[in-house]
Short mmCIF file of C-alpha atoms in Angstrom, two decimals:
data_model
loop_
_atom_site.label_atom_id
_atom_site.label_comp_id
_atom_site.label_asym_id
_atom_site.label_seq_id
_atom_site.Cartn_x
_atom_site.Cartn_y
_atom_site.Cartn_z
CA MET U 1 -144.10 -181.77 -322.83
CA ILE U 2 -143.45 -179.94 -319.57
CA GLU U 3 -146.52 -178.99 -317.53
CA ILE U 4 -146.33 -176.70 -314.52
CA ASN U 5 -149.55 -176.60 -312.50
CA GLY U 6 -150.11 -174.19 -309.62
CA LEU U 7 -146.45 -174.28 -308.59
CA SER U 8 -145.52 -172.49 -305.36
CA LYS U 9 -142.20 -172.47 -303.56
CA TRP U 10 -140.90 -170.95 -300.35
CA PHE U 11 -137.40 -170.32 -299.04
CA GLY U 12 -138.23 -170.45 -295.34
CA ASP U 13 -140.97 -167.86 -294.88
CA PHE U 14 -140.24 -166.12 -298.14
CA GLN U 15 -142.42 -167.13 -301.07
CA VAL U 16 -140.32 -167.15 -304.24
CA LEU U 17 -142.88 -168.65 -306.62
CA THR U 18 -146.63 -168.17 -306.48
CA GLU U 19 -149.14 -170.26 -308.44
CA ILE U 20 -147.12 -170.69 -311.63
CA ASN U 21 -149.00 -172.33 -314.50
CA GLU U 22 -147.31 -173.04 -317.79
CA VAL U 23 -147.24 -175.65 -320.52
CA ILE U 24 -144.23 -176.06 -322.78
CA ARG U 25 -145.10 -178.17 -325.81
CA ASN U 26 -142.53 -180.12 -327.72
CA GLY U 27 -140.68 -178.01 -330.25
CA GLN U 28 -141.61 -174.74 -328.54
CA THR U 29 -139.28 -172.08 -327.25
CA VAL U 30 -140.53 -170.21 -324.22
CA VAL U 31 -138.66 -167.12 -323.05
CA ILE U 32 -138.95 -165.93 -319.46
CA CYS U 33 -137.98 -162.37 -318.62
CA GLY U 34 -138.38 -160.16 -315.61
CA PRO U 35 -136.36 -158.21 -313.04
CA SER U 36 -133.74 -159.97 -310.94
CA GLY U 37 -135.16 -161.74 -307.92
CA SER U 38 -138.43 -162.44 -309.69
CA GLY U 39 -138.00 -166.22 -309.37
CA LYS U 40 -137.03 -167.01 -312.98
CA SER U 41 -133.91 -168.98 -312.14
CA THR U 42 -135.64 -170.76 -309.28
CA LEU U 43 -138.38 -171.84 -311.67
CA LEU U 44 -135.82 -173.43 -314.00
CA ARG U 45 -134.13 -175.20 -311.11
CA CYS U 46 -137.48 -176.61 -310.03
CA VAL U 47 -138.14 -178.00 -313.50
CA ASN U 48 -135.15 -180.34 -313.42
CA GLY U 49 -135.46 -181.18 -309.77
CA LEU U 50 -132.49 -179.17 -308.52
CA GLU U 51 -134.80 -177.36 -306.09
CA PRO U 52 -137.76 -178.89 -304.28
CA TYR U 53 -141.15 -177.17 -304.33
CA GLN U 54 -143.89 -177.20 -301.73
CA LYS U 55 -147.12 -176.83 -303.65
CA GLY U 56 -148.42 -177.64 -307.11
CA GLU U 57 -146.97 -179.99 -309.64
CA ILE U 58 -144.41 -180.24 -312.41
CA LEU U 59 -144.85 -182.99 -314.98
CA VAL U 60 -142.16 -183.84 -317.50
CA ASP U 61 -143.51 -186.18 -320.17
CA GLY U 62 -146.23 -187.08 -317.72
CA SER U 63 -144.03 -188.01 -314.73
CA SER U 64 -144.35 -185.87 -311.66
CA LEU U 65 -141.14 -184.50 -310.14
CA SER U 66 -142.53 -184.70 -306.61
CA ASP U 67 -143.51 -188.35 -306.99
CA PRO U 68 -140.98 -190.35 -304.95
CA LYS U 69 -141.10 -193.05 -307.64
CA THR U 70 -139.69 -190.64 -310.23
CA ASN U 71 -135.96 -191.12 -310.65
CA LEU U 72 -134.64 -187.56 -310.80
CA TYR U 73 -131.25 -188.67 -312.11
CA GLN U 74 -132.93 -190.38 -315.07
CA LEU U 75 -135.22 -187.44 -315.66
CA ARG U 76 -132.37 -184.91 -315.71
CA ARG U 77 -130.77 -186.73 -318.65
CA LYS U 78 -133.68 -185.52 -320.75
CA ILE U 79 -133.27 -181.88 -319.68
CA GLY U 80 -130.06 -180.05 -320.49
CA MET U 81 -129.22 -176.90 -318.56
CA VAL U 82 -126.92 -173.99 -319.30
CA PHE U 83 -125.91 -171.61 -316.52
CA GLN U 84 -125.10 -167.94 -316.37
CA ARG U 85 -121.51 -168.54 -315.27
CA PHE U 86 -120.91 -171.53 -317.61
CA GLU U 87 -119.95 -173.89 -314.76
CA LEU U 88 -117.49 -175.92 -316.79
CA TYR U 89 -115.40 -178.37 -314.79
CA PRO U 90 -112.15 -176.39 -314.39
CA HIS U 91 -109.91 -179.45 -313.94
CA MET U 92 -110.95 -181.12 -317.19
CA THR U 93 -110.25 -180.32 -320.83
CA VAL U 94 -113.12 -179.17 -323.04
CA LEU U 95 -113.35 -182.66 -324.53
CA ARG U 96 -113.53 -184.33 -321.12
CA ASN U 97 -116.12 -181.80 -319.93
CA ILE U 98 -118.35 -182.87 -322.80
CA CYS U 99 -117.61 -186.61 -322.57
CA LEU U 100 -117.96 -187.09 -318.82
CA ALA U 101 -121.71 -187.65 -318.62
CA PRO U 102 -122.00 -189.69 -321.86
CA LEU U 103 -119.23 -191.96 -320.52
CA LYS U 104 -120.48 -192.29 -316.95
CA VAL U 105 -124.24 -191.95 -317.35
CA LEU U 106 -124.95 -193.31 -320.83
CA LYS U 107 -121.99 -195.77 -320.57
CA LYS U 108 -120.87 -194.91 -324.07
CA SER U 109 -117.48 -196.09 -325.25
CA ARG U 110 -114.71 -193.49 -325.19
CA ARG U 111 -114.49 -193.49 -328.98
CA GLU U 112 -118.21 -193.01 -329.40
CA ALA U 113 -118.35 -190.25 -326.77
CA GLU U 114 -115.37 -188.37 -328.20
CA GLN U 115 -116.69 -188.62 -331.74
CA LYS U 116 -120.02 -187.16 -330.63
CA ALA U 117 -118.22 -184.46 -328.61
CA MET U 118 -116.19 -183.42 -331.65
CA GLU U 119 -119.35 -183.23 -333.77
CA LEU U 120 -120.89 -180.95 -331.15
CA LEU U 121 -117.77 -178.79 -330.97
CA VAL U 122 -117.94 -178.36 -334.75
CA ARG U 123 -121.57 -177.43 -334.37
CA VAL U 124 -120.82 -174.70 -331.80
CA GLY U 125 -117.86 -173.58 -333.91
CA ILE U 126 -114.81 -174.36 -331.74
CA PRO U 127 -113.46 -177.84 -332.60
CA GLU U 128 -109.89 -176.52 -332.25
CA LYS U 129 -110.41 -175.97 -328.49
CA ALA U 130 -111.04 -179.64 -327.66
CA GLN U 131 -107.81 -180.12 -325.73
CA GLU U 132 -107.83 -176.74 -323.98
CA TYR U 133 -108.81 -176.16 -320.36
CA PRO U 134 -111.81 -173.90 -319.71
CA ALA U 135 -109.59 -171.18 -318.18
CA ASN U 136 -107.95 -170.65 -321.59
CA LEU U 137 -111.25 -169.94 -323.32
CA SER U 138 -113.16 -166.69 -323.65
CA GLY U 139 -116.54 -166.41 -321.93
CA GLY U 140 -118.40 -166.90 -325.19
CA GLN U 141 -116.37 -169.99 -326.01
CA GLN U 142 -116.91 -171.40 -322.52
CA GLN U 143 -120.64 -170.94 -322.84
CA ARG U 144 -120.67 -172.69 -326.20
CA VAL U 145 -118.79 -175.60 -324.63
CA ALA U 146 -121.39 -175.65 -321.86
CA ILE U 147 -124.13 -175.91 -324.49
CA ALA U 148 -122.24 -178.73 -326.22
CA ARG U 149 -121.85 -180.50 -322.87
CA SER U 150 -125.61 -180.42 -322.36
CA LEU U 151 -126.33 -181.52 -325.93
CA ALA U 152 -123.99 -184.49 -325.56
CA MET U 153 -126.66 -186.14 -323.43
CA GLU U 154 -129.06 -185.80 -326.37
CA PRO U 155 -131.69 -184.11 -324.23
CA ASP U 156 -135.31 -183.60 -325.25
CA TYR U 157 -135.39 -180.22 -323.51
CA MET U 158 -132.87 -177.43 -323.00
CA MET U 159 -133.03 -174.80 -320.30
CA PHE U 160 -130.90 -171.65 -320.31
CA ASP U 161 -130.47 -169.50 -317.22
CA GLU U 162 -129.36 -166.04 -318.41
CA PRO U 163 -126.78 -167.61 -320.73
CA THR U 164 -125.41 -164.31 -322.03
CA SER U 165 -125.56 -162.00 -319.02
CA ALA U 166 -122.02 -162.81 -317.83
CA LEU U 167 -120.58 -162.21 -321.30
CA ASP U 168 -118.83 -159.24 -322.84
CA PRO U 169 -121.12 -157.62 -325.43
CA GLU U 170 -119.06 -158.76 -328.42
CA MET U 171 -119.44 -162.39 -327.36
CA ILE U 172 -123.18 -162.43 -326.87
CA ASN U 173 -124.02 -163.06 -330.51
CA GLU U 174 -121.85 -166.13 -330.93
CA VAL U 175 -123.82 -167.78 -328.11
CA LEU U 176 -127.21 -166.54 -329.29
CA GLU U 177 -126.56 -167.87 -332.80
CA VAL U 178 -126.04 -171.36 -331.42
CA MET U 179 -129.27 -171.03 -329.43
CA ILE U 180 -131.24 -169.72 -332.41
CA ASP U 181 -130.05 -172.66 -334.52
CA LEU U 182 -131.15 -175.05 -331.80
CA ALA U 183 -134.59 -173.49 -331.57
CA LYS U 184 -135.00 -173.59 -335.34
CA GLU U 185 -134.03 -177.26 -335.41
CA GLY U 186 -137.01 -177.92 -333.17
CA MET U 187 -135.41 -178.25 -329.73
CA THR U 188 -137.87 -177.59 -326.90
CA MET U 189 -136.37 -174.71 -324.95
CA LEU U 190 -137.04 -172.76 -321.79
CA VAL U 191 -134.87 -169.66 -321.77
CA VAL U 192 -134.43 -167.02 -319.09
CA THR U 193 -132.95 -164.04 -320.88
CA HIS U 194 -133.18 -160.32 -321.42
CA GLU U 195 -132.04 -160.62 -325.03
CA MET U 196 -135.21 -159.33 -326.62
CA GLY U 197 -133.85 -159.72 -330.15
CA PHE U 198 -133.54 -163.42 -329.47
CA ALA U 199 -137.02 -163.54 -327.97
CA ARG U 200 -138.50 -161.80 -330.99
CA GLU U 201 -136.82 -164.15 -333.41
CA VAL U 202 -137.52 -167.55 -331.89
CA ALA U 203 -139.90 -167.36 -328.94
CA ASP U 204 -143.27 -169.04 -329.37
CA GLU U 205 -144.24 -167.52 -326.07
CA ILE U 206 -142.79 -164.85 -323.80
CA ILE U 207 -143.52 -164.80 -320.10
CA PHE U 208 -142.95 -161.79 -317.88
CA MET U 209 -142.38 -162.60 -314.21
CA ASP U 210 -142.21 -160.33 -311.19
CA GLU U 211 -142.12 -161.17 -307.49
CA GLY U 212 -142.59 -164.87 -308.14
CA ARG U 213 -145.70 -164.54 -310.30
CA ILE U 214 -146.36 -164.65 -314.01
CA ILE U 215 -147.61 -161.13 -314.70
CA GLU U 216 -148.09 -161.41 -318.41
CA ARG U 217 -147.64 -163.76 -321.33
CA GLY U 218 -147.86 -163.34 -325.04
CA THR U 219 -146.55 -164.42 -328.42
CA GLY U 220 -143.39 -162.75 -329.65
CA GLN U 221 -144.89 -159.89 -331.65
CA ASP U 222 -147.85 -159.31 -329.38
CA PHE U 223 -145.79 -159.10 -326.21
CA PHE U 224 -143.61 -156.26 -327.47
CA ALA U 225 -146.25 -154.38 -329.42
CA HIS U 226 -149.05 -154.44 -326.86
CA PRO U 227 -147.86 -155.11 -323.32
CA LYS U 228 -150.92 -155.12 -321.11
CA SER U 229 -149.72 -154.48 -317.57
CA GLU U 230 -147.99 -151.34 -316.37
CA ARG U 231 -145.16 -153.34 -314.88
CA THR U 232 -144.43 -155.08 -318.17
CA LYS U 233 -144.41 -151.73 -319.97
CA ARG U 234 -142.01 -150.27 -317.44
CA PHE U 235 -139.73 -153.32 -317.65
CA LEU U 236 -139.71 -153.31 -321.45
CA SER U 237 -138.99 -149.60 -321.63
CA GLN U 238 -136.00 -150.13 -319.32
CA ILE U 239 -134.42 -153.02 -321.14
CA LEU U 240 -135.19 -151.83 -324.66
CA ALA U 241 -133.85 -148.34 -323.98
CA MET G 1 -66.80 -177.14 -284.60
CA PHE G 2 -69.70 -179.49 -285.24
CA ASP G 3 -67.73 -182.52 -284.07
CA VAL G 4 -70.14 -182.72 -281.12
CA VAL G 5 -72.93 -183.33 -283.62
CA ALA G 6 -70.88 -185.94 -285.49
CA ARG G 7 -70.03 -187.76 -282.28
CA ASN G 8 -73.70 -188.01 -281.26
CA LEU G 9 -75.24 -188.24 -284.71
CA TYR G 10 -76.60 -191.75 -284.29
CA PHE G 11 -78.36 -190.89 -281.02
CA LEU G 12 -79.71 -187.59 -282.40
CA MET G 13 -80.97 -189.15 -285.61
CA GLY G 14 -82.76 -191.79 -283.55
CA GLY G 15 -84.65 -188.87 -282.03
CA PHE G 16 -85.33 -187.45 -285.45
CA LEU G 17 -86.83 -190.80 -286.43
CA VAL G 18 -89.20 -190.56 -283.45
CA THR G 19 -90.14 -187.06 -284.61
CA LEU G 20 -90.88 -188.37 -288.11
CA GLN G 21 -92.93 -191.26 -286.73
CA LEU G 22 -94.94 -188.97 -284.50
CA THR G 23 -95.54 -186.63 -287.45
CA ALA G 24 -96.66 -189.52 -289.66
CA PHE G 25 -99.12 -190.86 -287.09
CA ALA G 26 -100.39 -187.37 -286.26
CA LEU G 27 -100.97 -186.58 -289.93
CA GLY G 28 -102.50 -189.95 -290.82
CA GLY G 29 -104.91 -189.87 -287.89
CA GLY G 30 -105.45 -186.12 -288.04
CA ILE G 31 -106.42 -186.21 -291.72
CA ILE G 32 -108.78 -189.18 -291.35
CA LEU G 33 -110.46 -187.75 -288.23
CA GLY G 34 -110.32 -184.32 -289.92
CA MET G 35 -112.43 -185.60 -292.82
CA LEU G 36 -115.13 -186.65 -290.36
CA VAL G 37 -114.82 -183.32 -288.54
CA GLY G 38 -115.14 -181.49 -291.88
CA LEU G 39 -118.27 -183.49 -292.73
CA GLY G 40 -119.67 -182.72 -289.28
CA ARG G 41 -119.03 -179.03 -289.80
CA ILE G 42 -121.09 -178.95 -293.00
CA SER G 43 -123.82 -181.17 -291.60
CA ARG G 44 -127.33 -179.71 -291.46
CA ASN G 45 -128.14 -181.98 -288.53
CA ALA G 46 -127.76 -179.89 -285.36
CA TYR G 47 -126.97 -182.98 -283.27
CA VAL G 48 -123.92 -183.54 -285.45
CA TYR G 49 -122.99 -179.94 -286.20
CA GLN G 50 -123.18 -178.52 -282.67
CA PRO G 51 -120.95 -181.02 -280.82
CA VAL G 52 -118.40 -181.06 -283.65
CA THR G 53 -118.33 -177.25 -283.73
CA LEU G 54 -117.90 -177.11 -279.97
CA TYR G 55 -114.99 -179.54 -280.20
CA VAL G 56 -113.35 -177.59 -283.02
CA ASN G 57 -113.75 -174.21 -281.34
CA PHE G 58 -112.53 -175.51 -278.00
CA ILE G 59 -109.41 -177.24 -279.28
CA ARG G 60 -108.46 -174.47 -281.68
CA ASN G 61 -108.52 -171.97 -278.84
CA VAL G 62 -106.33 -173.95 -276.48
CA PRO G 63 -102.52 -174.15 -276.75
CA LEU G 64 -101.34 -177.48 -278.11
CA ILE G 65 -98.98 -177.94 -275.17
CA LEU G 66 -102.00 -177.98 -272.82
CA VAL G 67 -103.71 -180.69 -274.87
CA ILE G 68 -100.55 -182.78 -274.72
CA PHE G 69 -100.23 -182.24 -270.96
CA TRP G 70 -103.86 -182.88 -270.12
CA PHE G 71 -104.08 -186.00 -272.15
CA TYR G 72 -100.93 -187.41 -270.57
CA PHE G 73 -102.02 -186.67 -267.01
CA VAL G 74 -105.76 -187.21 -267.30
CA MET G 75 -105.80 -190.49 -269.23
CA PRO G 76 -104.16 -192.56 -266.47
CA ILE G 77 -106.98 -191.45 -264.15
CA ILE G 78 -109.57 -192.61 -266.68
CA ILE G 79 -108.02 -195.87 -267.88
CA GLY G 80 -106.32 -196.71 -264.60
CA ARG G 81 -102.75 -197.04 -265.80
CA PRO G 82 -100.14 -194.64 -267.14
CA LEU G 83 -99.77 -194.27 -270.90
CA ASP G 84 -96.42 -194.35 -272.65
CA PRO G 85 -95.40 -190.92 -273.90
CA PHE G 86 -95.43 -191.94 -277.57
CA PRO G 87 -99.04 -193.20 -277.89
CA SER G 88 -100.17 -190.42 -275.60
CA ALA G 89 -98.50 -187.82 -277.83
CA VAL G 90 -99.91 -189.45 -280.98
CA ILE G 91 -103.47 -189.31 -279.66
CA SER G 92 -103.11 -185.71 -278.44
CA PHE G 93 -101.79 -184.65 -281.83
CA ILE G 94 -104.58 -186.44 -283.69
CA ILE G 95 -107.19 -184.71 -281.52
CA PHE G 96 -105.52 -181.36 -282.10
CA GLU G 97 -104.66 -181.61 -285.81
CA ALA G 98 -108.06 -183.05 -286.77
CA THR G 99 -109.68 -179.71 -285.93
CA TYR G 100 -107.30 -177.87 -288.25
CA PHE G 101 -107.62 -180.39 -291.08
CA GLY G 102 -111.38 -180.43 -290.52
CA GLU G 103 -111.54 -176.69 -291.18
CA ILE G 104 -109.41 -177.09 -294.30
CA PHE G 105 -111.80 -179.77 -295.61
CA ARG G 106 -114.83 -177.66 -294.75
CA ALA G 107 -113.42 -174.65 -296.60
CA GLY G 108 -112.49 -176.81 -299.60
CA TYR G 109 -115.99 -178.22 -299.83
CA GLN G 110 -117.62 -174.83 -299.41
CA SER G 111 -115.39 -173.28 -302.08
CA ILE G 112 -117.26 -175.24 -304.75
CA SER G 113 -120.18 -173.30 -306.17
CA ARG G 114 -123.65 -174.74 -305.87
CA ASP G 115 -124.18 -174.28 -309.61
CA LEU G 116 -121.09 -176.28 -310.54
CA ILE G 117 -122.66 -179.20 -308.70
CA ASN G 118 -126.04 -178.39 -310.31
CA ALA G 119 -124.35 -178.42 -313.71
CA ALA G 120 -123.07 -181.92 -313.04
CA TYR G 121 -126.49 -183.06 -311.82
CA SER G 122 -128.17 -181.54 -314.86
CA THR G 123 -126.23 -183.91 -317.11
CA GLY G 124 -127.66 -186.84 -315.17
CA LEU G 125 -124.63 -187.59 -312.97
CA THR G 126 -125.57 -189.07 -309.60
CA TYR G 127 -124.48 -187.66 -306.24
CA GLY G 128 -121.72 -190.27 -305.97
CA GLN G 129 -120.43 -189.60 -309.48
CA THR G 130 -120.50 -185.85 -308.91
CA ALA G 131 -118.52 -186.27 -305.70
CA ARG G 132 -116.00 -188.58 -307.34
CA PHE G 133 -115.38 -186.76 -310.62
CA ILE G 134 -116.09 -183.12 -309.75
CA LEU G 135 -116.29 -182.27 -306.06
CA ILE G 136 -113.40 -184.26 -304.61
CA PRO G 137 -110.82 -183.62 -307.38
CA ILE G 138 -111.44 -179.86 -307.35
CA ALA G 139 -111.66 -179.57 -303.57
CA PHE G 140 -108.48 -181.65 -303.22
CA ARG G 141 -106.49 -179.37 -305.52
CA ARG G 142 -107.74 -176.32 -303.68
CA MET G 143 -106.92 -177.83 -300.29
CA LEU G 144 -103.54 -179.29 -301.15
CA PRO G 145 -101.45 -176.16 -300.42
CA SER G 146 -103.10 -175.62 -297.00
CA MET G 147 -102.78 -179.31 -296.21
CA ILE G 148 -99.05 -179.24 -296.91
CA THR G 149 -98.66 -176.08 -294.83
CA GLN G 150 -100.58 -177.65 -291.94
CA SER G 151 -98.40 -180.76 -292.24
CA ILE G 152 -95.29 -178.59 -291.87
CA VAL G 153 -96.77 -176.95 -288.79
CA THR G 154 -97.54 -180.38 -287.35
CA PHE G 155 -93.98 -181.50 -288.01
CA GLN G 156 -92.64 -178.47 -286.15
CA ASP G 157 -95.12 -178.86 -283.31
CA THR G 158 -94.11 -182.44 -282.57
CA SER G 159 -91.14 -181.04 -280.62
CA LEU G 160 -93.67 -179.99 -277.96
CA ALA G 161 -94.03 -183.65 -277.02
CA PHE G 162 -90.76 -183.30 -275.11
CA VAL G 163 -92.83 -181.90 -272.20
CA ILE G 164 -94.17 -185.40 -271.46
CA GLY G 165 -90.73 -186.92 -271.73
CA LEU G 166 -90.92 -188.24 -275.27
CA ARG G 167 -87.39 -188.72 -276.51
CA GLU G 168 -87.80 -187.09 -279.86
CA PHE G 169 -85.31 -184.94 -281.73
CA VAL G 170 -85.28 -181.89 -279.46
CA ARG G 171 -85.41 -183.93 -276.26
CA ARG G 172 -82.45 -186.07 -277.30
CA THR G 173 -80.51 -182.97 -278.30
CA SER G 174 -81.14 -181.55 -274.87
CA ILE G 175 -79.89 -184.79 -273.28
CA VAL G 176 -76.67 -184.60 -275.31
CA ASP G 177 -76.34 -180.95 -274.40
CA ASN G 178 -76.53 -181.77 -270.69
CA LEU G 179 -73.49 -183.98 -271.10
CA GLU G 180 -71.53 -182.01 -273.66
CA VAL G 181 -72.60 -178.43 -272.90
CA ARG G 182 -72.43 -177.31 -276.52
CA SER G 183 -75.86 -175.71 -276.85
CA ILE G 184 -75.21 -173.44 -279.81
CA GLN G 185 -73.82 -176.15 -282.06
CA LEU G 186 -76.35 -178.77 -281.02
CA PHE G 187 -79.49 -176.66 -281.25
CA GLY G 188 -78.10 -174.95 -284.34
CA PHE G 189 -77.95 -178.37 -285.97
CA VAL G 190 -81.55 -179.09 -284.95
CA ALA G 191 -82.66 -175.76 -286.39
CA VAL G 192 -80.92 -176.47 -289.70
CA VAL G 193 -82.57 -179.91 -290.00
CA PHE G 194 -86.01 -178.46 -289.26
CA PHE G 195 -85.40 -175.59 -291.65
CA ILE G 196 -84.43 -177.85 -294.55
CA PHE G 197 -87.52 -180.01 -294.14
CA CYS G 198 -89.97 -177.17 -293.62
CA PHE G 199 -88.54 -174.91 -296.31
CA THR G 200 -88.74 -177.74 -298.84
CA GLY G 201 -92.31 -178.40 -297.74
CA SER G 202 -93.33 -174.78 -298.13
CA LYS G 203 -91.75 -174.70 -301.61
CA ILE G 204 -93.82 -177.77 -302.56
CA SER G 205 -96.94 -176.13 -301.17
CA ARG G 206 -96.16 -173.00 -303.16
CA HIS G 207 -95.67 -175.07 -306.29
CA PHE G 208 -99.14 -176.63 -306.02
CA GLU G 209 -100.68 -173.27 -305.27
CA GLU G 210 -99.14 -171.71 -308.40
CA LYS G 211 -100.16 -174.73 -310.44
CA GLY G 212 -103.75 -174.47 -309.22
CA ARG G 213 -103.80 -170.75 -309.88
CA ARG G 214 -102.52 -171.18 -313.43
CA ALA G 215 -105.25 -173.73 -314.11
CA ASN G 216 -107.76 -171.30 -312.61
CA ILE G 217 -108.82 -173.88 -310.06
CA ILE G 218 -107.75 -171.99 -306.93
#
């Protein structure tokens, strides 16, 4: 379980997050949407300790991220993260991209790591690309490799930061399908996305953020059918148009 | 026509050896000091960043020949005895080249996106592992072409050490010329030797650049 209590964060004088409260229970998928600059990505980065925060608390399975005794490196193994621009290691083959952390962090044997990597590549539908370099893959394929790379650490949680917004339209679905399968298999997920079809299908909760605050939250159906605030209505009408 | 070169080849090549030695020391020291300079230039600590930046900006805006001169004439006043031209030239070159290599290292480090590093961290890799497996290999490939180019420039610049009497390639050629008075042949020979070395170097640099570009790393 991930608990966020009264989280606030500043970049210098600028407050990017204000009093964020949220609980993500195991097995849930929470979708965060909102205009750019609303602090969605920053929130994700705070949850796996990539960004420090100044006020409030984040607890992952009960351990606080701001507690100096918490080993952030250990904690991050439990939380996979997928980025907008894939961020594959350009100098390594797909297989090595996936195997690096299992080899170096989990100290798996090469055989074990590669076997697991191949299983994951089958799962995301591109086992034939194992020996290719990221530059030879399409955006959709790269993003699926990035998901496989995160899953190779057998995380308890997966976070996605606009995983489809850098993709050509015809590649969006191949990535979303992988994510939908994950959600249905019971992975706990925190997803920043504007793919409302995805949100409708798998989100247990949808959060709308603007200017660093949570403006509105609701279950999938409720959120779309009866948005309460004006800002949410305006946002939904823009992205659903 | 080039018999004058053949007659003095042994003496001239001795000078070329000095040039190569000076280049090797300048590059070895310049790259090691350059790494520290590069780290200083990305430091968030103002007490590190400011002095290093001042040093880099000062040296990069002064002609190399002045650095060589100053060091040769000022050091005896400080240490109380004259320096030999060779160590004096080596130290001047290291001081000068480190600022250029430092900027190459800084640019290489800064060319790596924050999120690529975050991606590595998010899989549980430590800072050291991220540096070793991700940051350094990628930065190195991106920097390699500029490092080779800067090495060629250093190699060419070593001829400036003749101003403090170092008997390197150009200086020895000029000595032979004073006796033989065959400037065109002698300096033509020097030019050809420099050209072969530098042209080969630039081809190698080009090769690594193309290779990096094909792999989408540069």
